[in-house]
Tab-separated table of C-alpha atoms in Angstrom:
chain	number	residue	atom	x	y	z
A	1	GLN	CA	-18.201	10.880	3.734
A	2	ARG	CA	-17.051	14.650	3.658
A	3	ASN	CA	-20.307	15.769	4.747
A	4	ALA	CA	-20.711	13.211	7.411
A	5	THR	CA	-17.228	14.441	8.624
A	6	LEU	CA	-18.373	17.941	8.624
A	7	GLU	CA	-21.558	17.312	10.225
A	8	ALA	CA	-19.695	15.491	13.144
A	9	ALA	CA	-17.368	18.442	13.559
A	10	TYR	CA	-20.354	21.012	13.657
A	11	THR	CA	-22.004	18.833	16.311
A	12	LEU	CA	-18.826	19.076	18.346
A	13	LEU	CA	-17.788	22.692	18.079
A	14	GLY	CA	-20.974	24.181	17.238
A	15	ASP	CA	-22.643	25.921	14.133
A	16	ASP	CA	-20.386	28.706	14.413
A	17	ALA	CA	-17.288	26.939	14.100
A	18	ARG	CA	-14.874	27.257	11.285
A	19	VAL	CA	-14.480	24.125	9.642
A	20	THR	CA	-12.542	23.183	6.753
A	21	LEU	CA	-11.686	19.685	5.505
A	22	LEU	CA	-8.129	18.746	4.567
A	23	ASP	CA	-7.607	15.871	2.055
A	24	GLU	CA	-5.009	13.004	2.955
A	25	PRO	CA	-2.904	13.806	0.018
A	26	TYR	CA	-2.417	17.412	1.170
A	27	ALA	CA	-1.774	16.413	4.603
A	28	ALA	CA	1.157	13.840	3.554
A	29	PHE	CA	2.650	16.592	1.309
A	30	LEU	CA	2.781	18.927	4.173
A	31	ASP	CA	4.344	16.488	6.748
A	32	LEU	CA	6.747	15.510	4.031
A	33	LEU	CA	7.626	19.339	3.454
A	34	PHE	CA	8.038	19.476	7.290
A	35	GLN	CA	10.157	16.277	7.813
A	36	GLN	CA	12.201	17.341	4.341
A	37	PRO	CA	12.015	20.990	3.433
A	38	GLU	CA	14.426	20.850	0.557
A	39	VAL	CA	11.617	18.680	-1.139
A	40	LEU	CA	10.157	21.896	-2.728
A	41	LYS	CA	13.609	22.848	-4.478
A	42	GLN	CA	13.283	19.840	-6.333
A	43	LEU	CA	9.963	20.714	-7.833
A	44	PRO	CA	9.239	22.714	-10.903
A	45	ASP	CA	6.634	25.686	-10.907
A	46	SER	CA	3.309	24.148	-11.611
A	47	ALA	CA	4.352	21.006	-10.278
A	48	ASN	CA	2.275	17.525	-10.934
A	49	ILE	CA	2.388	15.612	-7.901
A	50	LEU	CA	0.676	12.109	-7.542
A	51	VAL	CA	0.448	10.686	-3.988
A	52	PHE	CA	0.068	6.790	-3.623
A	53	ASP	CA	-1.175	5.674	-0.515
A	54	PHE	CA	-0.943	1.805	-0.515
A	55	GLY	CA	-2.204	0.741	2.893
A	56	GLY	CA	-3.383	-2.715	4.384
A	57	GLY	CA	-6.887	-2.596	3.030
A	58	THR	CA	-7.050	0.186	0.608
A	59	CYS	CA	-4.913	1.703	-2.421
A	60	ASP	CA	-5.761	5.931	-2.657
A	61	VAL	CA	-4.184	7.521	-5.278
A	62	ALA	CA	-4.654	11.341	-5.891
A	63	MET	CA	-3.097	13.914	-8.120
A	64	PHE	CA	-2.816	17.621	-7.993
A	65	SER	CA	-1.115	20.679	-9.089
A	66	LEU	CA	0.915	22.952	-6.861
A	67	ASN	CA	1.788	26.595	-7.439
A	68	ILE	CA	3.621	28.669	-5.014
A	69	GLY	CA	1.988	31.829	-4.998
A	70	LYS	CA	1.891	34.962	-2.633
A	71	HIS	CA	-0.363	33.187	0.020
A	72	GLY	CA	1.960	30.438	0.281
A	73	LEU	CA	1.282	26.759	-1.200
A	74	GLU	CA	-1.429	26.725	-3.866
A	75	PRO	CA	-2.249	23.163	-4.669
A	76	ARG	CA	-5.514	22.304	-6.956
A	77	LEU	CA	-6.716	18.479	-6.620
A	78	ARG	CA	-6.952	17.371	-10.271
A	79	ALA	CA	-8.303	13.862	-9.560
A	80	THR	CA	-8.617	10.936	-7.161
A	81	SER	CA	-9.196	7.021	-7.206
A	82	ARG	CA	-9.901	4.813	-4.317
A	83	TYR	CA	-9.748	0.928	-4.399
A	84	HIS	CA	-11.296	-0.698	-1.302
A	85	ARG	CA	-10.184	-4.008	-2.702
A	86	ILE	CA	-6.480	-3.811	-3.033
A	87	GLY	CA	-4.197	-3.782	0.009
A	88	GLY	CA	-1.632	-5.457	1.946
A	89	GLY	CA	-4.368	-7.953	3.323
A	90	ASP	CA	-4.834	-9.282	-0.178
A	91	ILE	CA	-1.319	-10.040	-0.744
A	92	ASP	CA	-1.339	-11.711	2.435
A	93	ARG	CA	-4.143	-13.748	1.418
A	94	ALA	CA	-2.332	-14.689	-1.855
A	95	ILE	CA	0.749	-16.024	0.174
A	96	VAL	CA	-1.725	-18.034	2.094
A	97	HIS	CA	-3.549	-19.626	-0.920
A	98	GLY	CA	-0.454	-19.558	-3.432
A	99	HIS	CA	2.237	-20.584	-1.250
A	100	LEU	CA	1.476	-21.649	2.446
A	101	ILE	CA	-1.581	-24.184	1.800
A	102	PRO	CA	0.008	-25.722	-1.293
A	103	LEU	CA	3.188	-26.074	0.771
A	104	LEU	CA	1.032	-27.722	3.956
A	105	LEU	CA	-0.397	-30.173	1.510
A	106	LYS	CA	3.039	-31.096	-0.309
A	107	ASN	CA	4.635	-31.620	3.174
A	108	HIS	CA	1.706	-34.058	4.435
A	109	HIS	CA	1.749	-35.792	0.939
A	110	LEU	CA	-1.774	-34.674	-0.052
A	111	LYS	CA	-3.617	-33.876	-2.863
A	112	PRO	CA	-4.063	-30.398	-4.112
A	113	THR	CA	-8.103	-31.491	-3.891
A	114	HIS	CA	-7.734	-32.468	-0.244
A	115	PHE	CA	-9.438	-29.674	1.377
A	116	ASP	CA	-12.650	-28.240	0.143
A	117	TRP	CA	-13.311	-24.432	-0.425
A	118	ARG	CA	-14.921	-23.969	2.883
A	119	THR	CA	-12.169	-25.371	4.934
A	120	LYS	CA	-9.350	-23.369	2.774
A	121	ARG	CA	-11.650	-20.626	3.282
A	122	TYR	CA	-12.674	-20.239	6.801
A	123	VAL	CA	-10.730	-22.929	8.630
A	124	LEU	CA	-7.046	-22.710	7.067
A	125	GLU	CA	-6.834	-18.976	6.082
A	126	PRO	CA	-7.608	-17.406	9.355
A	127	GLN	CA	-5.063	-19.703	10.785
A	128	LEU	CA	-2.113	-18.940	8.192
A	129	LEU	CA	-2.598	-15.159	7.420
A	130	PRO	CA	-0.669	-14.018	10.501
A	131	LEU	CA	2.317	-16.292	9.286
A	132	ALA	CA	1.814	-14.778	5.624
A	133	GLU	CA	2.407	-11.283	6.859
A	134	ARG	CA	5.051	-12.246	9.206
A	135	LEU	CA	6.955	-14.049	6.372
A	136	LYS	CA	6.233	-10.985	3.973
A	137	ILE	CA	7.279	-8.556	6.386
A	138	ALA	CA	10.507	-10.447	7.426
A	139	LEU	CA	11.454	-10.804	3.691
A	140	CYS	CA	10.869	-7.336	2.742
A	141	ARG	CA	13.136	-6.026	5.612
A	142	ARG	CA	16.045	-8.747	4.516
A	143	VAL	CA	15.651	-7.316	1.084
A	144	ILE	CA	16.071	-3.512	2.264
A	145	GLU	CA	19.025	-4.390	4.704
A	146	LEU	CA	20.863	-6.363	2.027
A	147	LYS	CA	20.218	-3.757	-0.751
A	148	ASP	CA	21.445	-1.167	1.781
A	149	THR	CA	24.755	-3.025	2.109
A	150	ALA	CA	24.940	-3.593	-1.668
A	151	SER	CA	24.698	-7.315	-1.163
A	152	LYS	CA	23.980	-9.684	-3.984
A	153	GLU	CA	22.127	-11.757	-2.002
A	154	SER	CA	19.113	-9.587	-2.129
A	155	SER	CA	17.826	-10.590	-5.216
A	156	ASN	CA	17.274	-14.040	-3.733
A	157	SER	CA	16.740	-13.763	-0.438
A	158	GLU	CA	14.799	-16.347	1.815
A	159	VAL	CA	13.276	-16.057	5.180
A	160	VAL	CA	12.255	-18.778	7.768
A	161	ALA	CA	9.685	-18.747	10.218
A	162	ALA	CA	11.346	-21.094	12.557
A	163	GLY	CA	9.063	-23.595	14.450
A	164	GLU	CA	6.180	-25.875	14.484
A	165	TYR	CA	2.832	-24.291	13.566
A	166	GLU	CA	-0.097	-26.246	14.258
A	167	ILE	CA	-3.094	-25.954	11.929
A	168	HIS	CA	-6.181	-27.057	13.147
A	169	VAL	CA	-8.587	-28.580	10.455
A	170	ASP	CA	-11.218	-30.072	12.663
A	171	ASP	CA	-11.582	-31.245	16.161
A	172	ALA	CA	-9.661	-34.599	15.405
A	173	THR	CA	-7.152	-33.431	12.830
A	174	VAL	CA	-4.334	-31.176	13.265
A	175	LEU	CA	-1.279	-31.060	10.543
A	176	PHE	CA	1.933	-29.265	11.353
A	177	LEU	CA	3.625	-27.039	9.166
A	178	GLU	CA	7.208	-27.048	10.357
A	179	SER	CA	9.702	-23.690	9.769
A	180	PRO	CA	7.928	-22.508	6.579
A	181	SER	CA	10.066	-19.983	4.137
A	182	LEU	CA	9.342	-17.553	1.743
A	183	ASN	CA	12.237	-16.381	-0.677
A	184	SER	CA	12.363	-13.539	-3.254
A	185	ALA	CA	11.457	-15.470	-6.455
A	186	GLN	CA	8.152	-16.848	-4.709
A	187	PHE	CA	7.140	-13.738	-3.486
A	188	GLN	CA	7.613	-11.936	-6.860
A	189	GLU	CA	5.678	-14.616	-8.543
A	190	ILE	CA	2.999	-13.889	-6.184
A	191	LEU	CA	3.038	-10.170	-6.532
A	192	LYS	CA	3.028	-10.321	-10.378
A	193	PRO	CA	-0.723	-9.400	-10.643
A	194	PHE	CA	-0.782	-6.851	-7.976
A	195	LEU	CA	2.297	-4.942	-9.685
A	196	ASP	CA	0.977	-5.146	-13.381
A	197	PRO	CA	0.817	-2.086	-15.225
A	198	GLU	CA	-1.697	-2.858	-18.037
A	199	PRO	CA	-4.200	-4.561	-15.828
A	200	PRO	CA	-7.317	-6.436	-16.668
A	201	PRO	CA	-10.395	-3.812	-16.393
A	202	GLU	CA	-12.012	-6.314	-13.143
A	203	GLY	CA	-8.667	-7.429	-11.875
A	204	LEU	CA	-7.741	-11.178	-11.387
A	205	GLN	CA	-10.068	-12.968	-9.014
A	206	ASP	CA	-10.412	-16.422	-8.000
A	207	ASP	CA	-12.463	-18.181	-5.154
A	208	TYR	CA	-10.247	-16.959	-2.453
A	209	VAL	CA	-7.925	-14.032	-3.451
A	210	MET	CA	-8.887	-10.482	-5.468
A	211	ARG	CA	-5.430	-9.906	-7.212
A	212	GLY	CA	-6.111	-6.040	-7.950
A	213	SER	CA	-3.168	-4.047	-9.577
A	214	ILE	CA	-1.949	-1.165	-7.853
A	215	PHE	CA	-1.768	0.642	-11.399
A	216	SER	CA	-5.584	0.444	-11.700
A	217	PRO	CA	-6.234	3.589	-9.656
A	218	ILE	CA	-3.287	4.884	-10.799
A	219	LEU	CA	-4.100	4.828	-14.403
A	220	GLN	CA	-7.552	5.954	-13.469
A	221	THR	CA	-6.425	9.081	-11.729
A	222	LEU	CA	-4.158	9.922	-14.559
A	223	MET	CA	-7.067	9.311	-17.111
A	224	ARG	CA	-9.350	11.412	-14.815
A	225	ALA	CA	-6.873	14.383	-14.821
A	226	ARG	CA	-5.815	14.148	-18.485
A	227	VAL	CA	-2.290	13.698	-17.813
A	228	GLU	CA	0.331	11.134	-18.926
A	229	ALA	CA	2.583	9.383	-16.737
A	230	ASN	CA	5.950	11.280	-18.130
A	231	GLU	CA	3.962	14.731	-17.210
A	232	ILE	CA	4.278	13.568	-13.214
A	233	ASP	CA	7.117	15.692	-11.645
A	234	ALA	CA	6.898	13.741	-7.939
A	235	VAL	CA	5.454	10.912	-6.568
A	236	ILE	CA	4.738	10.718	-2.823
A	237	VAL	CA	4.614	7.248	-1.477
A	238	ALA	CA	2.839	6.557	1.594
A	239	GLY	CA	1.042	3.650	3.235
A	240	SER	CA	2.505	0.608	5.151
A	241	SER	CA	2.125	-1.840	1.945
A	242	SER	CA	4.482	0.971	0.089
A	243	LEU	CA	7.420	-0.396	2.106
A	244	ILE	CA	7.408	-3.540	-0.011
A	245	PRO	CA	10.602	-2.897	-2.222
A	246	GLU	CA	8.722	-4.655	-5.902
A	247	VAL	CA	6.100	-1.990	-5.251
A	248	ARG	CA	8.503	1.100	-5.055
A	249	LEU	CA	10.449	-0.521	-8.006
A	250	ALA	CA	7.450	-0.779	-10.104
A	251	LEU	CA	6.557	2.933	-9.396
A	252	LYS	CA	9.983	3.867	-10.362
A	253	GLU	CA	10.102	2.187	-13.332
A	254	TYR	CA	6.405	3.117	-14.639
A	255	PHE	CA	7.281	6.943	-13.328
A	256	GLN	CA	10.632	7.511	-14.814
A	257	GLU	CA	10.791	11.353	-15.192
A	258	ALA	CA	9.301	11.823	-11.814
A	259	THR	CA	11.168	11.827	-8.163
A	260	LEU	CA	10.021	9.478	-5.678
A	261	LEU	CA	9.246	11.072	-2.371
A	262	THR	CA	9.061	8.949	0.764
A	263	TRP	CA	9.954	8.762	4.534
A	264	PRO	CA	12.743	7.268	5.808
A	265	ASP	CA	11.469	4.540	7.673
A	266	GLY	CA	7.921	2.751	8.553
A	267	ALA	CA	7.309	4.596	11.658
A	268	GLU	CA	7.424	7.703	10.090
A	269	LEU	CA	5.388	6.974	7.313
A	270	GLN	CA	2.692	5.518	9.565
A	271	GLY	CA	1.738	8.923	11.238
A	272	ALA	CA	2.524	11.320	8.289
A	273	ILE	CA	-1.207	12.135	7.346
A	274	ALA	CA	-1.939	12.910	11.245
A	275	ARG	CA	1.147	14.881	11.607
A	276	GLY	CA	0.497	16.900	8.276
A	277	ALA	CA	-3.391	17.527	9.328
A	278	ALA	CA	-1.820	18.646	12.790
A	279	LEU	CA	0.615	20.869	11.118
A	280	GLN	CA	-2.463	22.665	9.026
A	281	ALA	CA	-4.673	22.939	12.276
A	282	LEU	CA	-1.628	24.537	14.240
A	283	SER	CA	-1.072	27.017	11.674
A	284	ILE	CA	-4.768	28.132	11.339
A	285	ALA	CA	-4.847	28.356	15.527
A	286	ALA	CA	-1.671	30.175	15.872
A	287	LEU	CA	-1.513	32.415	12.786
A	288	GLY	CA	-5.034	32.429	11.385
A	289	GLU	CA	-4.367	31.004	8.093
A	290	PRO	CA	-3.677	27.580	6.679
A	291	LEU	CA	-0.438	26.155	5.653
A	292	ILE	CA	-2.043	25.052	2.490
A	293	GLU	CA	-5.191	26.189	1.160
A	294	PRO	CA	-7.745	23.445	0.866
């Protein structure tokens, strides 16, 4: 991937161009420093920083050590781990098969075996995925809002997708799902395998969902870097799926000695890596040297 990126750059700019690659963890860190310059004051000398990037389709983890030298910030990438099969989309599928399809069956007094595998996987799942994502996002936002107001309701929140949802099983069969809901207890049960701090080597998988744990790439990164969890000074939390409150709580409980660093809202978080890369490019163009040495 790195060679292909360099080849594309030289094709566009010519063989005499000066091209360097900036790893995403560095870009995220640069944007965080630009947005929140006080972050550096919180970090000790030779800080160990873990970047946790949990998006819609992947969970990327990187760890680097950071020194502040004569030439500015001097990071050293110690280890990375990229899991292509853990993302917000997997959580959405878990909601579909663990909550919405059983709810549909219950509402229509149908047996659990009423639909075959192909119908669940290729007919029901695509229709229910947008609803699952909608419920997930709404519940997370509600929990965050209630926690911000210190409300006791946040521990048992519930959201409802008002209206009747037509589920087309085949040309002759249409089932209706009326105002489906999702509450905190149900969501936390669905999330358990995704947040398991001691995950099985291959994760948990059934016929429909791969339930890998976010701690699989974390543990792999720590092992490769030969660093213990209590030696991490800061965790940079990025990626749209990291907005799930239970994900942040799991990270906070695991890295008890570390400071969790992130962006104030989802919009800021979404563009962090692009902005960090742009800052690096601007520094090279204007000053002739990078803000952070790749």
